[in-house]
Amino acid sequence: MALLLAGCSGSSLGSDSTPSGGPIRIGLVWPQTGVYKTVGDDFARGWQLYLDAHGGKLGGHEITTTVVDEGDGKQATRTGIKKLIEQDKVDVVVGTISSDAVQEVQPAATAAKIPFLATGGRPDNLQNLAFTWHTSWQNRDAGAALADYIRTTVKGPVYAIGPDYKGGWDQVGGFVDPFVAGGGKLANPDGKATFTPFPATTNYLPYLNAIPADAKAVFAFYGGANAIDFVKAYAQAGLQAKVPLYTGGFTVEGAVLTAQGAAADGIYSSLNYAPDLDNPANRAFATAFQSKYDAIPDLYNVTAYDAALVLDRAIAAAGANPTSASINATIGKLGQLDSPRGQWRFGEQHAPVQPWYLRQVRLDGRGRANVVVQTLTTLGQ
């Protein structure tokens, strides 16, 4: 992806009272290394697809973009967001996949009064959301969307497992809490979900071999390289044909599904997008994406694409000389958006109110894909 780098110091928009009318500077915080690098690549593709379709402009204005690496942990993100705000003087921040990264970017952007459009998971402990907007999901939603379905479909206890960091706690907890509250039983020996060291764990066989014999299903959340290792280990442990695996959709999404190969066959997941959704926006998006990249689109392409869509609409509505403040104000007034995932809007907590789908990994003629089985529910706030 060709990125235009900002070449001068000082804010391109100037102060709120004296806008300069220059290009709008956008800082992109996406993983370029580490466990989630493939997700960063997916974000870049979706973002660029929207820009290509709109002459490289957003809201009719020229933009410049600067990318910093989210990496695997908080330190890389902390360094990156400091650079974007203090050195590059960005007017808007877009990006992040992990909860650790969000917890570094969000307070920094809020303190600087810069809109932050997050393209990945939102942890459940953020404060002061005035400048924070997620075009993606709340971490607990993927598991919550599946809880009642699994409880009423699986006849017996379910084993729950995920990575030991904020994103993993939220994703797995989103399933466990409503599942147990509804009368479901965990198969974990201590009655609590199992968490594996993050990101260091690469061998999941010891954990999988410890799953009790009475477990009738497994719920898991992993992403990036960890998801590849986990799903392959699940098949290697002989569980694939015996114990149904349900996941937050991120575990079988995008490049990781290709890398997982046949080990992913049959896995059920919940997510707010699938490439075979039949709506006008997705038909146009999927066609354009496959034409440009010769690949099936995924959710990460969509959340970055939608971040560009949100900014396009908000900047256009912010007047001839948009400011960070005026862009932020117009984001909150956009209303319903026609997205490849289906129509959605920002809720009171600036997270998407959107449908969630049950999907299953199947061969669909072109390769493996997450095929929609049914709509599960609508979540968000």
mmCIF file of C-alpha atoms in Angstrom:
data_model
loop_
_atom_site.group_PDB
_atom_site.id
_atom_site.type_symbol
_atom_site.label_atom_id
_atom_site.label_comp_id
_atom_site.label_asym_id
_atom_site.label_seq_id
_atom_site.Cartn_x
_atom_site.Cartn_y
_atom_site.Cartn_z
ATOM 1 C CA MET A 1 0.000 0.000 0.000
ATOM 2 C CA ALA A 2 1.331 3.384 -0.969
ATOM 3 C CA LEU A 3 1.124 5.705 2.027
ATOM 4 C CA LEU A 4 1.550 9.467 1.923
ATOM 5 C CA LEU A 5 3.746 10.534 4.809
ATOM 6 C CA ALA A 6 3.282 13.876 6.482
ATOM 7 C CA GLY A 7 6.182 16.131 5.589
ATOM 8 C CA CYS A 8 5.888 19.206 7.751
ATOM 9 C CA SER A 9 5.468 19.983 11.414
ATOM 10 C CA GLY A 10 2.443 21.502 13.085
ATOM 11 C CA SER A 11 -1.219 20.509 12.890
ATOM 12 C CA SER A 12 -2.645 20.522 9.393
ATOM 13 C CA LEU A 13 -5.994 21.713 10.715
ATOM 14 C CA GLY A 14 -4.687 24.396 12.995
ATOM 15 C CA SER A 15 -6.578 25.328 16.156
ATOM 16 C CA ASP A 16 -10.338 24.960 16.381
ATOM 17 C CA SER A 17 -10.747 28.730 15.947
ATOM 18 C CA THR A 18 -8.259 29.217 13.108
ATOM 19 C CA PRO A 19 -8.264 26.208 10.776
ATOM 20 C CA SER A 20 -5.562 26.339 8.111
ATOM 21 C CA GLY A 21 -7.335 24.285 5.456
ATOM 22 C CA GLY A 22 -4.336 21.999 4.871
ATOM 23 C CA PRO A 23 -4.404 18.234 4.363
ATOM 24 C CA ILE A 24 -5.950 16.250 7.176
ATOM 25 C CA ARG A 25 -3.335 14.183 8.953
ATOM 26 C CA ILE A 26 -4.335 10.694 9.978
ATOM 27 C CA GLY A 27 -2.227 8.465 12.198
ATOM 28 C CA LEU A 28 -2.626 4.709 11.667
ATOM 29 C CA VAL A 29 -1.765 2.391 14.585
ATOM 30 C CA TRP A 30 -1.682 -1.112 13.126
ATOM 31 C CA PRO A 31 0.466 -4.184 13.917
ATOM 32 C CA GLN A 32 3.333 -4.440 11.453
ATOM 33 C CA THR A 33 5.219 -7.050 13.471
ATOM 34 C CA GLY A 34 4.370 -9.727 16.019
ATOM 35 C CA VAL A 35 1.438 -12.062 16.630
ATOM 36 C CA TYR A 36 -1.109 -9.836 14.883
ATOM 37 C CA LYS A 37 0.923 -8.753 11.845
ATOM 38 C CA THR A 38 -1.475 -10.432 9.392
ATOM 39 C CA VAL A 39 -4.323 -8.426 10.915
ATOM 40 C CA GLY A 40 -2.379 -5.234 10.301
ATOM 41 C CA ASP A 41 -1.996 -6.267 6.660
ATOM 42 C CA ASP A 42 -5.756 -6.843 6.479
ATOM 43 C CA PHE A 43 -6.481 -3.416 7.957
ATOM 44 C CA ALA A 44 -4.240 -1.780 5.367
ATOM 45 C CA ARG A 45 -6.062 -3.496 2.501
ATOM 46 C CA GLY A 46 -9.523 -2.448 3.643
ATOM 47 C CA TRP A 47 -8.447 1.131 4.317
ATOM 48 C CA GLN A 48 -6.739 1.455 0.953
ATOM 49 C CA LEU A 49 -9.691 -0.039 -0.927
ATOM 50 C CA TYR A 50 -11.923 2.751 0.332
ATOM 51 C CA LEU A 51 -9.366 5.433 -0.484
ATOM 52 C CA ASP A 52 -8.853 4.054 -3.991
ATOM 53 C CA ALA A 53 -12.587 4.300 -4.622
ATOM 54 C CA HIS A 54 -12.644 7.938 -3.478
ATOM 55 C CA GLY A 55 -9.632 9.423 -5.217
ATOM 56 C CA GLY A 56 -7.454 9.180 -2.127
ATOM 57 C CA LYS A 57 -9.581 11.793 -0.358
ATOM 58 C CA LEU A 58 -11.949 11.703 2.605
ATOM 59 C CA GLY A 59 -14.880 14.086 2.749
ATOM 60 C CA GLY A 60 -13.479 15.765 -0.341
ATOM 61 C CA HIS A 61 -10.263 16.736 1.468
ATOM 62 C CA GLU A 62 -6.685 15.715 0.841
ATOM 63 C CA ILE A 63 -5.235 13.494 3.542
ATOM 64 C CA THR A 64 -1.813 12.335 4.616
ATOM 65 C CA THR A 65 -1.225 9.170 6.638
ATOM 66 C CA THR A 66 1.549 8.054 8.954
ATOM 67 C CA VAL A 67 1.740 4.456 10.200
ATOM 68 C CA VAL A 68 3.215 3.314 13.509
ATOM 69 C CA ASP A 69 3.621 -0.283 14.674
ATOM 70 C CA GLU A 70 1.303 -1.657 17.328
ATOM 71 C CA GLY A 71 3.569 -4.677 17.828
ATOM 72 C CA ASP A 72 2.740 -7.239 20.508
ATOM 73 C CA GLY A 73 2.460 -5.127 23.595
ATOM 74 C CA LYS A 74 1.907 -1.788 25.198
ATOM 75 C CA GLN A 75 5.420 -0.405 24.793
ATOM 76 C CA ALA A 76 5.413 -0.264 20.983
ATOM 77 C CA THR A 77 1.993 1.377 20.971
ATOM 78 C CA ARG A 78 2.971 3.823 23.703
ATOM 79 C CA THR A 79 5.969 4.937 21.649
ATOM 80 C CA GLY A 80 3.933 5.114 18.454
ATOM 81 C CA ILE A 81 1.027 7.187 19.729
ATOM 82 C CA LYS A 82 3.420 9.613 21.416
ATOM 83 C CA LYS A 83 5.150 10.134 18.054
ATOM 84 C CA LEU A 84 1.872 10.608 16.190
ATOM 85 C CA ILE A 85 0.583 13.229 18.600
ATOM 86 C CA GLU A 86 3.746 15.133 19.511
ATOM 87 C CA GLN A 87 5.870 14.842 16.373
ATOM 88 C CA ASP A 88 3.472 14.202 13.491
ATOM 89 C CA LYS A 89 0.701 16.402 14.914
ATOM 90 C CA VAL A 90 -2.048 14.142 13.612
ATOM 91 C CA ASP A 91 -5.652 15.295 13.583
ATOM 92 C CA VAL A 92 -7.285 11.839 13.737
ATOM 93 C CA VAL A 93 -6.051 8.442 14.931
ATOM 94 C CA VAL A 94 -7.268 5.179 13.373
ATOM 95 C CA GLY A 95 -6.380 1.606 14.250
ATOM 96 C CA THR A 96 -5.360 -0.997 16.853
ATOM 97 C CA ILE A 97 -6.377 -4.632 17.138
ATOM 98 C CA SER A 98 -5.488 -5.599 20.718
ATOM 99 C CA SER A 99 -6.987 -4.335 23.960
ATOM 100 C CA ASP A 100 -3.500 -3.549 25.257
ATOM 101 C CA ALA A 101 -3.002 -1.149 22.342
ATOM 102 C CA VAL A 102 -6.395 0.488 22.844
ATOM 103 C CA GLN A 103 -5.539 1.170 26.477
ATOM 104 C CA GLU A 104 -2.446 3.112 25.353
ATOM 105 C CA VAL A 105 -3.982 5.036 22.449
ATOM 106 C CA GLN A 106 -7.355 5.934 23.946
ATOM 107 C CA PRO A 107 -6.250 8.051 26.934
ATOM 108 C CA ALA A 108 -3.514 9.746 24.900
ATOM 109 C CA ALA A 109 -5.892 10.686 22.076
ATOM 110 C CA THR A 110 -8.537 11.804 24.560
ATOM 111 C CA ALA A 111 -6.072 14.047 26.398
ATOM 112 C CA ALA A 112 -5.077 15.599 23.069
ATOM 113 C CA LYS A 113 -8.765 15.916 22.032
ATOM 114 C CA ILE A 114 -8.157 13.917 18.872
ATOM 115 C CA PRO A 115 -10.823 11.547 17.501
ATOM 116 C CA PHE A 116 -9.770 7.897 17.810
ATOM 117 C CA LEU A 117 -11.508 5.445 15.472
ATOM 118 C CA ALA A 118 -10.627 1.990 16.739
ATOM 119 C CA THR A 119 -10.678 -0.880 14.260
ATOM 120 C CA GLY A 120 -10.215 -3.789 16.704
ATOM 121 C CA GLY A 121 -11.370 -4.997 20.098
ATOM 122 C CA ARG A 122 -12.686 -2.689 22.786
ATOM 123 C CA PRO A 123 -11.938 -3.681 26.400
ATOM 124 C CA ASP A 124 -14.715 -3.241 28.921
ATOM 125 C CA ASN A 125 -12.864 -0.811 31.205
ATOM 126 C CA LEU A 126 -12.408 2.339 29.094
ATOM 127 C CA GLN A 127 -13.194 5.685 30.685
ATOM 128 C CA ASN A 128 -14.195 8.988 29.044
ATOM 129 C CA LEU A 129 -15.373 7.951 25.594
ATOM 130 C CA ALA A 130 -15.924 11.476 24.264
ATOM 131 C CA PHE A 131 -13.266 11.091 21.535
ATOM 132 C CA THR A 132 -13.362 7.285 21.165
ATOM 133 C CA TRP A 133 -15.336 5.500 18.430
ATOM 134 C CA HIS A 134 -15.109 1.797 17.607
ATOM 135 C CA THR A 135 -15.982 0.681 14.084
ATOM 136 C CA SER A 136 -15.397 -2.917 15.160
ATOM 137 C CA TRP A 137 -16.811 -4.646 18.245
ATOM 138 C CA GLN A 138 -16.791 -4.787 22.021
ATOM 139 C CA ASN A 139 -14.624 -7.637 23.252
ATOM 140 C CA ARG A 140 -17.341 -9.426 25.162
ATOM 141 C CA ASP A 141 -19.831 -9.449 22.279
ATOM 142 C CA ALA A 142 -18.483 -12.393 20.252
ATOM 143 C CA GLY A 143 -18.719 -14.761 23.208
ATOM 144 C CA ALA A 144 -22.000 -13.299 24.429
ATOM 145 C CA ALA A 145 -23.571 -13.798 21.003
ATOM 146 C CA LEU A 146 -22.830 -17.537 21.226
ATOM 147 C CA ALA A 147 -23.685 -18.190 24.872
ATOM 148 C CA ASP A 148 -27.383 -19.004 24.585
ATOM 149 C CA TYR A 149 -26.929 -20.883 21.323
ATOM 150 C CA ILE A 150 -24.284 -23.179 22.812
ATOM 151 C CA ARG A 151 -26.191 -23.601 26.071
ATOM 152 C CA THR A 152 -29.331 -24.760 24.234
ATOM 153 C CA THR A 153 -27.552 -26.765 21.516
ATOM 154 C CA VAL A 154 -24.762 -28.565 23.358
ATOM 155 C CA LYS A 155 -26.049 -31.179 25.788
ATOM 156 C CA GLY A 156 -23.414 -31.137 28.490
ATOM 157 C CA PRO A 157 -20.517 -29.155 29.969
ATOM 158 C CA VAL A 158 -18.322 -26.853 27.844
ATOM 159 C CA TYR A 159 -14.586 -26.258 28.290
ATOM 160 C CA ALA A 160 -13.518 -22.588 27.968
ATOM 161 C CA ILE A 161 -9.968 -21.451 27.124
ATOM 162 C CA GLY A 162 -8.176 -18.306 25.919
ATOM 163 C CA PRO A 163 -5.033 -16.135 26.216
ATOM 164 C CA ASP A 164 -4.060 -14.549 29.520
ATOM 165 C CA TYR A 165 -4.384 -10.825 28.788
ATOM 166 C CA LYS A 166 -7.168 -8.247 28.814
ATOM 167 C CA GLY A 167 -8.545 -9.164 25.383
ATOM 168 C CA GLY A 168 -8.631 -12.857 26.268
ATOM 169 C CA TRP A 169 -10.320 -12.238 29.622
ATOM 170 C CA ASP A 170 -13.030 -10.142 27.954
ATOM 171 C CA GLN A 171 -13.599 -12.483 25.013
ATOM 172 C CA VAL A 172 -13.845 -15.630 27.130
ATOM 173 C CA GLY A 173 -15.700 -13.866 29.929
ATOM 174 C CA GLY A 174 -18.239 -12.610 27.413
ATOM 175 C CA PHE A 175 -19.164 -16.238 26.813
ATOM 176 C CA VAL A 176 -18.727 -17.691 30.290
ATOM 177 C CA ASP A 177 -20.768 -15.148 32.245
ATOM 178 C CA PRO A 178 -24.085 -15.426 30.331
ATOM 179 C CA PHE A 179 -23.545 -19.153 29.689
ATOM 180 C CA VAL A 180 -23.241 -19.933 33.391
ATOM 181 C CA ALA A 181 -25.931 -17.421 34.372
ATOM 182 C CA GLY A 182 -28.314 -19.203 32.014
ATOM 183 C CA GLY A 183 -27.650 -22.562 33.650
ATOM 184 C CA GLY A 184 -24.729 -23.819 31.553
ATOM 185 C CA LYS A 185 -21.896 -25.766 33.169
ATOM 186 C CA LEU A 186 -18.162 -25.419 32.501
ATOM 187 C CA ALA A 187 -16.107 -28.576 32.027
ATOM 188 C CA ASN A 188 -12.967 -26.911 33.405
ATOM 189 C CA PRO A 189 -11.907 -28.811 36.545
ATOM 190 C CA ASP A 190 -12.059 -25.750 38.812
ATOM 191 C CA GLY A 191 -15.211 -24.363 37.225
ATOM 192 C CA LYS A 192 -13.261 -21.414 35.809
ATOM 193 C CA ALA A 193 -11.969 -20.757 32.288
ATOM 194 C CA THR A 194 -8.377 -21.732 31.507
ATOM 195 C CA PHE A 195 -5.979 -18.986 30.388
ATOM 196 C CA THR A 196 -2.661 -19.580 28.603
ATOM 197 C CA PRO A 197 0.387 -17.251 28.782
ATOM 198 C CA PHE A 198 0.245 -14.527 26.095
ATOM 199 C CA PRO A 199 1.844 -14.200 23.602
ATOM 200 C CA ALA A 200 4.460 -16.807 24.535
ATOM 201 C CA THR A 201 2.330 -19.963 24.295
ATOM 202 C CA THR A 202 2.894 -21.895 21.063
ATOM 203 C CA ASN A 203 2.321 -25.466 22.270
ATOM 204 C CA TYR A 204 -1.310 -25.987 23.236
ATOM 205 C CA LEU A 205 -1.270 -29.784 23.432
ATOM 206 C CA PRO A 206 -0.735 -29.905 27.219
ATOM 207 C CA TYR A 207 -3.852 -27.772 27.702
ATOM 208 C CA LEU A 208 -5.922 -29.696 25.163
ATOM 209 C CA ASN A 209 -4.877 -33.077 26.522
ATOM 210 C CA ALA A 210 -6.152 -31.926 29.914
ATOM 211 C CA ILE A 211 -9.716 -31.356 28.683
ATOM 212 C CA PRO A 212 -11.980 -33.655 30.746
ATOM 213 C CA ALA A 213 -13.647 -36.583 29.003
ATOM 214 C CA ASP A 214 -17.122 -35.286 29.857
ATOM 215 C CA ALA A 215 -16.664 -32.038 27.876
ATOM 216 C CA LYS A 216 -19.248 -31.930 25.086
ATOM 217 C CA ALA A 217 -17.808 -28.833 23.384
ATOM 218 C CA VAL A 218 -15.021 -26.262 23.672
ATOM 219 C CA PHE A 219 -15.290 -22.482 23.507
ATOM 220 C CA ALA A 220 -12.036 -20.710 22.662
ATOM 221 C CA PHE A 221 -10.702 -17.340 21.651
ATOM 222 C CA TYR A 222 -7.292 -16.831 20.046
ATOM 223 C CA GLY A 223 -6.055 -14.490 17.328
ATOM 224 C CA GLY A 224 -3.193 -14.132 14.880
ATOM 225 C CA ALA A 225 -0.336 -16.634 15.118
ATOM 226 C CA ASN A 226 -1.756 -18.003 18.382
ATOM 227 C CA ALA A 227 -4.965 -18.937 16.565
ATOM 228 C CA ILE A 228 -3.021 -20.913 13.964
ATOM 229 C CA ASP A 229 -1.122 -22.852 16.618
ATOM 230 C CA PHE A 230 -4.246 -23.513 18.688
ATOM 231 C CA VAL A 231 -6.432 -24.803 15.851
ATOM 232 C CA LYS A 232 -3.694 -27.046 14.474
ATOM 233 C CA ALA A 233 -3.081 -28.439 17.955
ATOM 234 C CA TYR A 234 -6.814 -29.066 18.372
ATOM 235 C CA ALA A 235 -6.805 -31.308 15.316
ATOM 236 C CA GLN A 236 -3.497 -32.914 16.325
ATOM 237 C CA ALA A 237 -4.958 -33.794 19.721
ATOM 238 C CA GLY A 238 -7.692 -35.772 17.968
ATOM 239 C CA LEU A 239 -10.471 -33.454 19.140
ATOM 240 C CA GLN A 240 -11.604 -32.072 15.776
ATOM 241 C CA ALA A 241 -13.896 -34.998 14.959
ATOM 242 C CA LYS A 242 -14.983 -35.679 18.536
ATOM 243 C CA VAL A 243 -15.593 -32.406 20.410
ATOM 244 C CA PRO A 244 -17.183 -29.444 18.557
ATOM 245 C CA LEU A 245 -15.109 -26.270 18.714
ATOM 246 C CA TYR A 246 -16.889 -22.913 19.022
ATOM 247 C CA THR A 247 -14.874 -19.731 18.852
ATOM 248 C CA GLY A 248 -15.005 -16.001 18.717
ATOM 249 C CA GLY A 249 -14.773 -15.530 14.954
ATOM 250 C CA PHE A 250 -11.324 -13.959 15.156
ATOM 251 C CA THR A 251 -9.866 -17.434 15.731
ATOM 252 C CA VAL A 252 -10.682 -18.471 12.153
ATOM 253 C CA GLU A 253 -10.694 -15.098 10.411
ATOM 254 C CA GLY A 254 -8.603 -13.829 7.536
ATOM 255 C CA ALA A 255 -5.079 -15.056 6.892
ATOM 256 C CA VAL A 256 -5.121 -17.395 9.882
ATOM 257 C CA LEU A 257 -7.863 -19.494 8.272
ATOM 258 C CA THR A 258 -5.710 -20.050 5.206
ATOM 259 C CA ALA A 259 -2.775 -21.060 7.409
ATOM 260 C CA GLN A 260 -4.934 -23.412 9.494
ATOM 261 C CA GLY A 261 -6.041 -25.361 6.426
ATOM 262 C CA ALA A 262 -8.062 -28.536 6.985
ATOM 263 C CA ALA A 263 -7.565 -28.287 10.755
ATOM 264 C CA ALA A 264 -10.206 -25.529 10.768
ATOM 265 C CA ASP A 265 -12.898 -27.510 8.955
ATOM 266 C CA GLY A 266 -16.192 -27.584 10.828
ATOM 267 C CA ILE A 267 -15.343 -24.938 13.422
ATOM 268 C CA TYR A 268 -18.298 -22.762 14.451
ATOM 269 C CA SER A 269 -17.752 -19.098 15.223
ATOM 270 C CA SER A 270 -19.652 -15.907 15.963
ATOM 271 C CA LEU A 271 -18.717 -12.688 14.213
ATOM 272 C CA ASN A 272 -20.260 -9.486 12.896
ATOM 273 C CA TYR A 273 -19.241 -10.207 9.286
ATOM 274 C CA ALA A 274 -19.051 -13.040 6.789
ATOM 275 C CA PRO A 275 -18.000 -12.767 3.148
ATOM 276 C CA ASP A 276 -21.220 -14.346 1.864
ATOM 277 C CA LEU A 277 -23.607 -11.837 3.484
ATOM 278 C CA ASP A 278 -26.224 -10.923 0.909
ATOM 279 C CA ASN A 279 -26.657 -7.165 1.028
ATOM 280 C CA PRO A 280 -25.916 -4.490 -1.607
ATOM 281 C CA ALA A 281 -22.968 -2.963 0.261
ATOM 282 C CA ASN A 282 -21.267 -6.327 0.722
ATOM 283 C CA ARG A 283 -21.863 -7.441 -2.853
ATOM 284 C CA ALA A 284 -20.119 -4.288 -4.098
ATOM 285 C CA PHE A 285 -17.380 -4.458 -1.463
ATOM 286 C CA ALA A 286 -16.592 -8.153 -1.901
ATOM 287 C CA THR A 287 -16.483 -7.830 -5.677
ATOM 288 C CA ALA A 288 -14.116 -4.854 -5.529
ATOM 289 C CA PHE A 289 -11.935 -6.488 -2.879
ATOM 290 C CA GLN A 290 -11.541 -9.757 -4.767
ATOM 291 C CA SER A 291 -10.817 -7.881 -7.988
ATOM 292 C CA LYS A 292 -8.048 -5.826 -6.340
ATOM 293 C CA TYR A 293 -6.488 -8.415 -4.028
ATOM 294 C CA ASP A 294 -7.560 -11.801 -5.447
ATOM 295 C CA ALA A 295 -8.649 -12.821 -1.943
ATOM 296 C CA ILE A 296 -11.836 -13.306 0.051
ATOM 297 C CA PRO A 297 -12.501 -10.308 2.344
ATOM 298 C CA ASP A 298 -12.610 -10.621 6.122
ATOM 299 C CA LEU A 299 -13.818 -8.601 9.102
ATOM 300 C CA TYR A 300 -10.525 -6.737 9.546
ATOM 301 C CA ASN A 301 -10.777 -5.445 5.970
ATOM 302 C CA VAL A 302 -14.305 -4.282 6.809
ATOM 303 C CA THR A 303 -13.572 -2.466 10.080
ATOM 304 C CA ALA A 304 -10.777 -0.460 8.450
ATOM 305 C CA TYR A 305 -12.942 0.160 5.375
ATOM 306 C CA ASP A 306 -15.724 1.370 7.662
ATOM 307 C CA ALA A 307 -13.315 3.635 9.568
ATOM 308 C CA ALA A 308 -12.592 5.350 6.254
ATOM 309 C CA LEU A 309 -16.341 5.448 5.521
ATOM 310 C CA VAL A 310 -17.047 7.094 8.888
ATOM 311 C CA LEU A 311 -14.326 9.692 8.367
ATOM 312 C CA ASP A 312 -15.463 10.358 4.798
ATOM 313 C CA ARG A 313 -18.969 11.163 5.993
ATOM 314 C CA ALA A 314 -17.866 13.038 9.104
ATOM 315 C CA ILE A 315 -15.264 15.204 7.374
ATOM 316 C CA ALA A 316 -17.712 16.082 4.614
ATOM 317 C CA ALA A 317 -20.225 17.211 7.251
ATOM 318 C CA ALA A 318 -17.644 19.196 9.252
ATOM 319 C CA GLY A 319 -17.560 22.195 6.923
ATOM 320 C CA ALA A 320 -15.001 23.736 4.592
ATOM 321 C CA ASN A 321 -12.244 23.759 7.199
ATOM 322 C CA PRO A 322 -12.664 20.702 9.425
ATOM 323 C CA THR A 323 -11.006 20.555 12.830
ATOM 324 C CA SER A 324 -10.409 17.616 15.118
ATOM 325 C CA ALA A 325 -13.275 18.881 17.277
ATOM 326 C CA SER A 326 -15.720 19.376 14.418
ATOM 327 C CA ILE A 327 -14.899 15.961 12.934
ATOM 328 C CA ASN A 328 -15.475 14.360 16.324
ATOM 329 C CA ALA A 329 -18.801 16.147 16.698
ATOM 330 C CA THR A 330 -20.089 15.046 13.302
ATOM 331 C CA ILE A 331 -19.136 11.403 13.890
ATOM 332 C CA GLY A 332 -21.733 11.300 16.644
ATOM 333 C CA LYS A 333 -24.454 12.516 14.266
ATOM 334 C CA LEU A 334 -23.943 10.091 11.376
ATOM 335 C CA GLY A 335 -26.794 7.727 12.179
ATOM 336 C CA GLN A 336 -27.216 4.441 10.292
ATOM 337 C CA LEU A 337 -24.331 3.334 8.064
ATOM 338 C CA ASP A 338 -24.621 0.940 5.122
ATOM 339 C CA SER A 339 -21.700 -1.420 5.638
ATOM 340 C CA PRO A 340 -20.639 -4.738 4.121
ATOM 341 C CA ARG A 341 -21.500 -6.290 7.523
ATOM 342 C CA GLY A 342 -25.072 -4.971 7.306
ATOM 343 C CA GLN A 343 -26.486 -1.712 8.629
ATOM 344 C CA TRP A 344 -25.055 -0.471 11.911
ATOM 345 C CA ARG A 345 -24.863 2.695 13.973
ATOM 346 C CA PHE A 346 -22.886 4.017 16.917
ATOM 347 C CA GLY A 347 -24.615 3.423 20.251
ATOM 348 C CA GLU A 348 -24.540 5.681 23.283
ATOM 349 C CA GLN A 349 -21.156 4.239 24.287
ATOM 350 C CA HIS A 350 -19.725 4.866 20.784
ATOM 351 C CA ALA A 351 -19.587 1.159 19.897
ATOM 352 C CA PRO A 352 -21.444 -0.410 16.949
ATOM 353 C CA VAL A 353 -24.983 -1.640 17.415
ATOM 354 C CA GLN A 354 -24.877 -4.474 14.884
ATOM 355 C CA PRO A 355 -25.956 -8.025 14.008
ATOM 356 C CA TRP A 356 -23.864 -11.062 14.960
ATOM 357 C CA TYR A 357 -23.796 -14.215 12.848
ATOM 358 C CA LEU A 358 -23.169 -17.912 13.478
ATOM 359 C CA ARG A 359 -20.680 -19.160 10.875
ATOM 360 C CA GLN A 360 -19.031 -22.482 10.068
ATOM 361 C CA VAL A 361 -15.770 -23.163 8.236
ATOM 362 C CA ARG A 362 -16.625 -25.029 5.038
ATOM 363 C CA LEU A 363 -15.234 -25.595 1.565
ATOM 364 C CA ASP A 364 -17.321 -23.369 -0.700
ATOM 365 C CA GLY A 365 -15.779 -24.042 -4.106
ATOM 366 C CA ARG A 366 -13.081 -21.355 -3.982
ATOM 367 C CA GLY A 367 -11.494 -22.603 -0.789
ATOM 368 C CA ARG A 368 -12.271 -22.528 2.901
ATOM 369 C CA ALA A 369 -14.623 -19.822 4.079
ATOM 370 C CA ASN A 370 -16.754 -18.891 7.055
ATOM 371 C CA VAL A 371 -20.257 -19.594 5.758
ATOM 372 C CA VAL A 372 -23.228 -17.996 7.517
ATOM 373 C CA VAL A 373 -25.462 -20.518 9.267
ATOM 374 C CA GLN A 374 -27.871 -18.060 10.912
ATOM 375 C CA THR A 375 -28.168 -14.637 12.521
ATOM 376 C CA LEU A 376 -27.642 -14.961 16.268
ATOM 377 C CA THR A 377 -28.557 -11.592 17.780
ATOM 378 C CA THR A 378 -27.960 -7.837 17.702
ATOM 379 C CA LEU A 379 -25.502 -6.442 20.239
ATOM 380 C CA GLY A 380 -23.701 -3.183 20.964
ATOM 381 C CA GLN A 381 -24.103 0.020 22.897
#
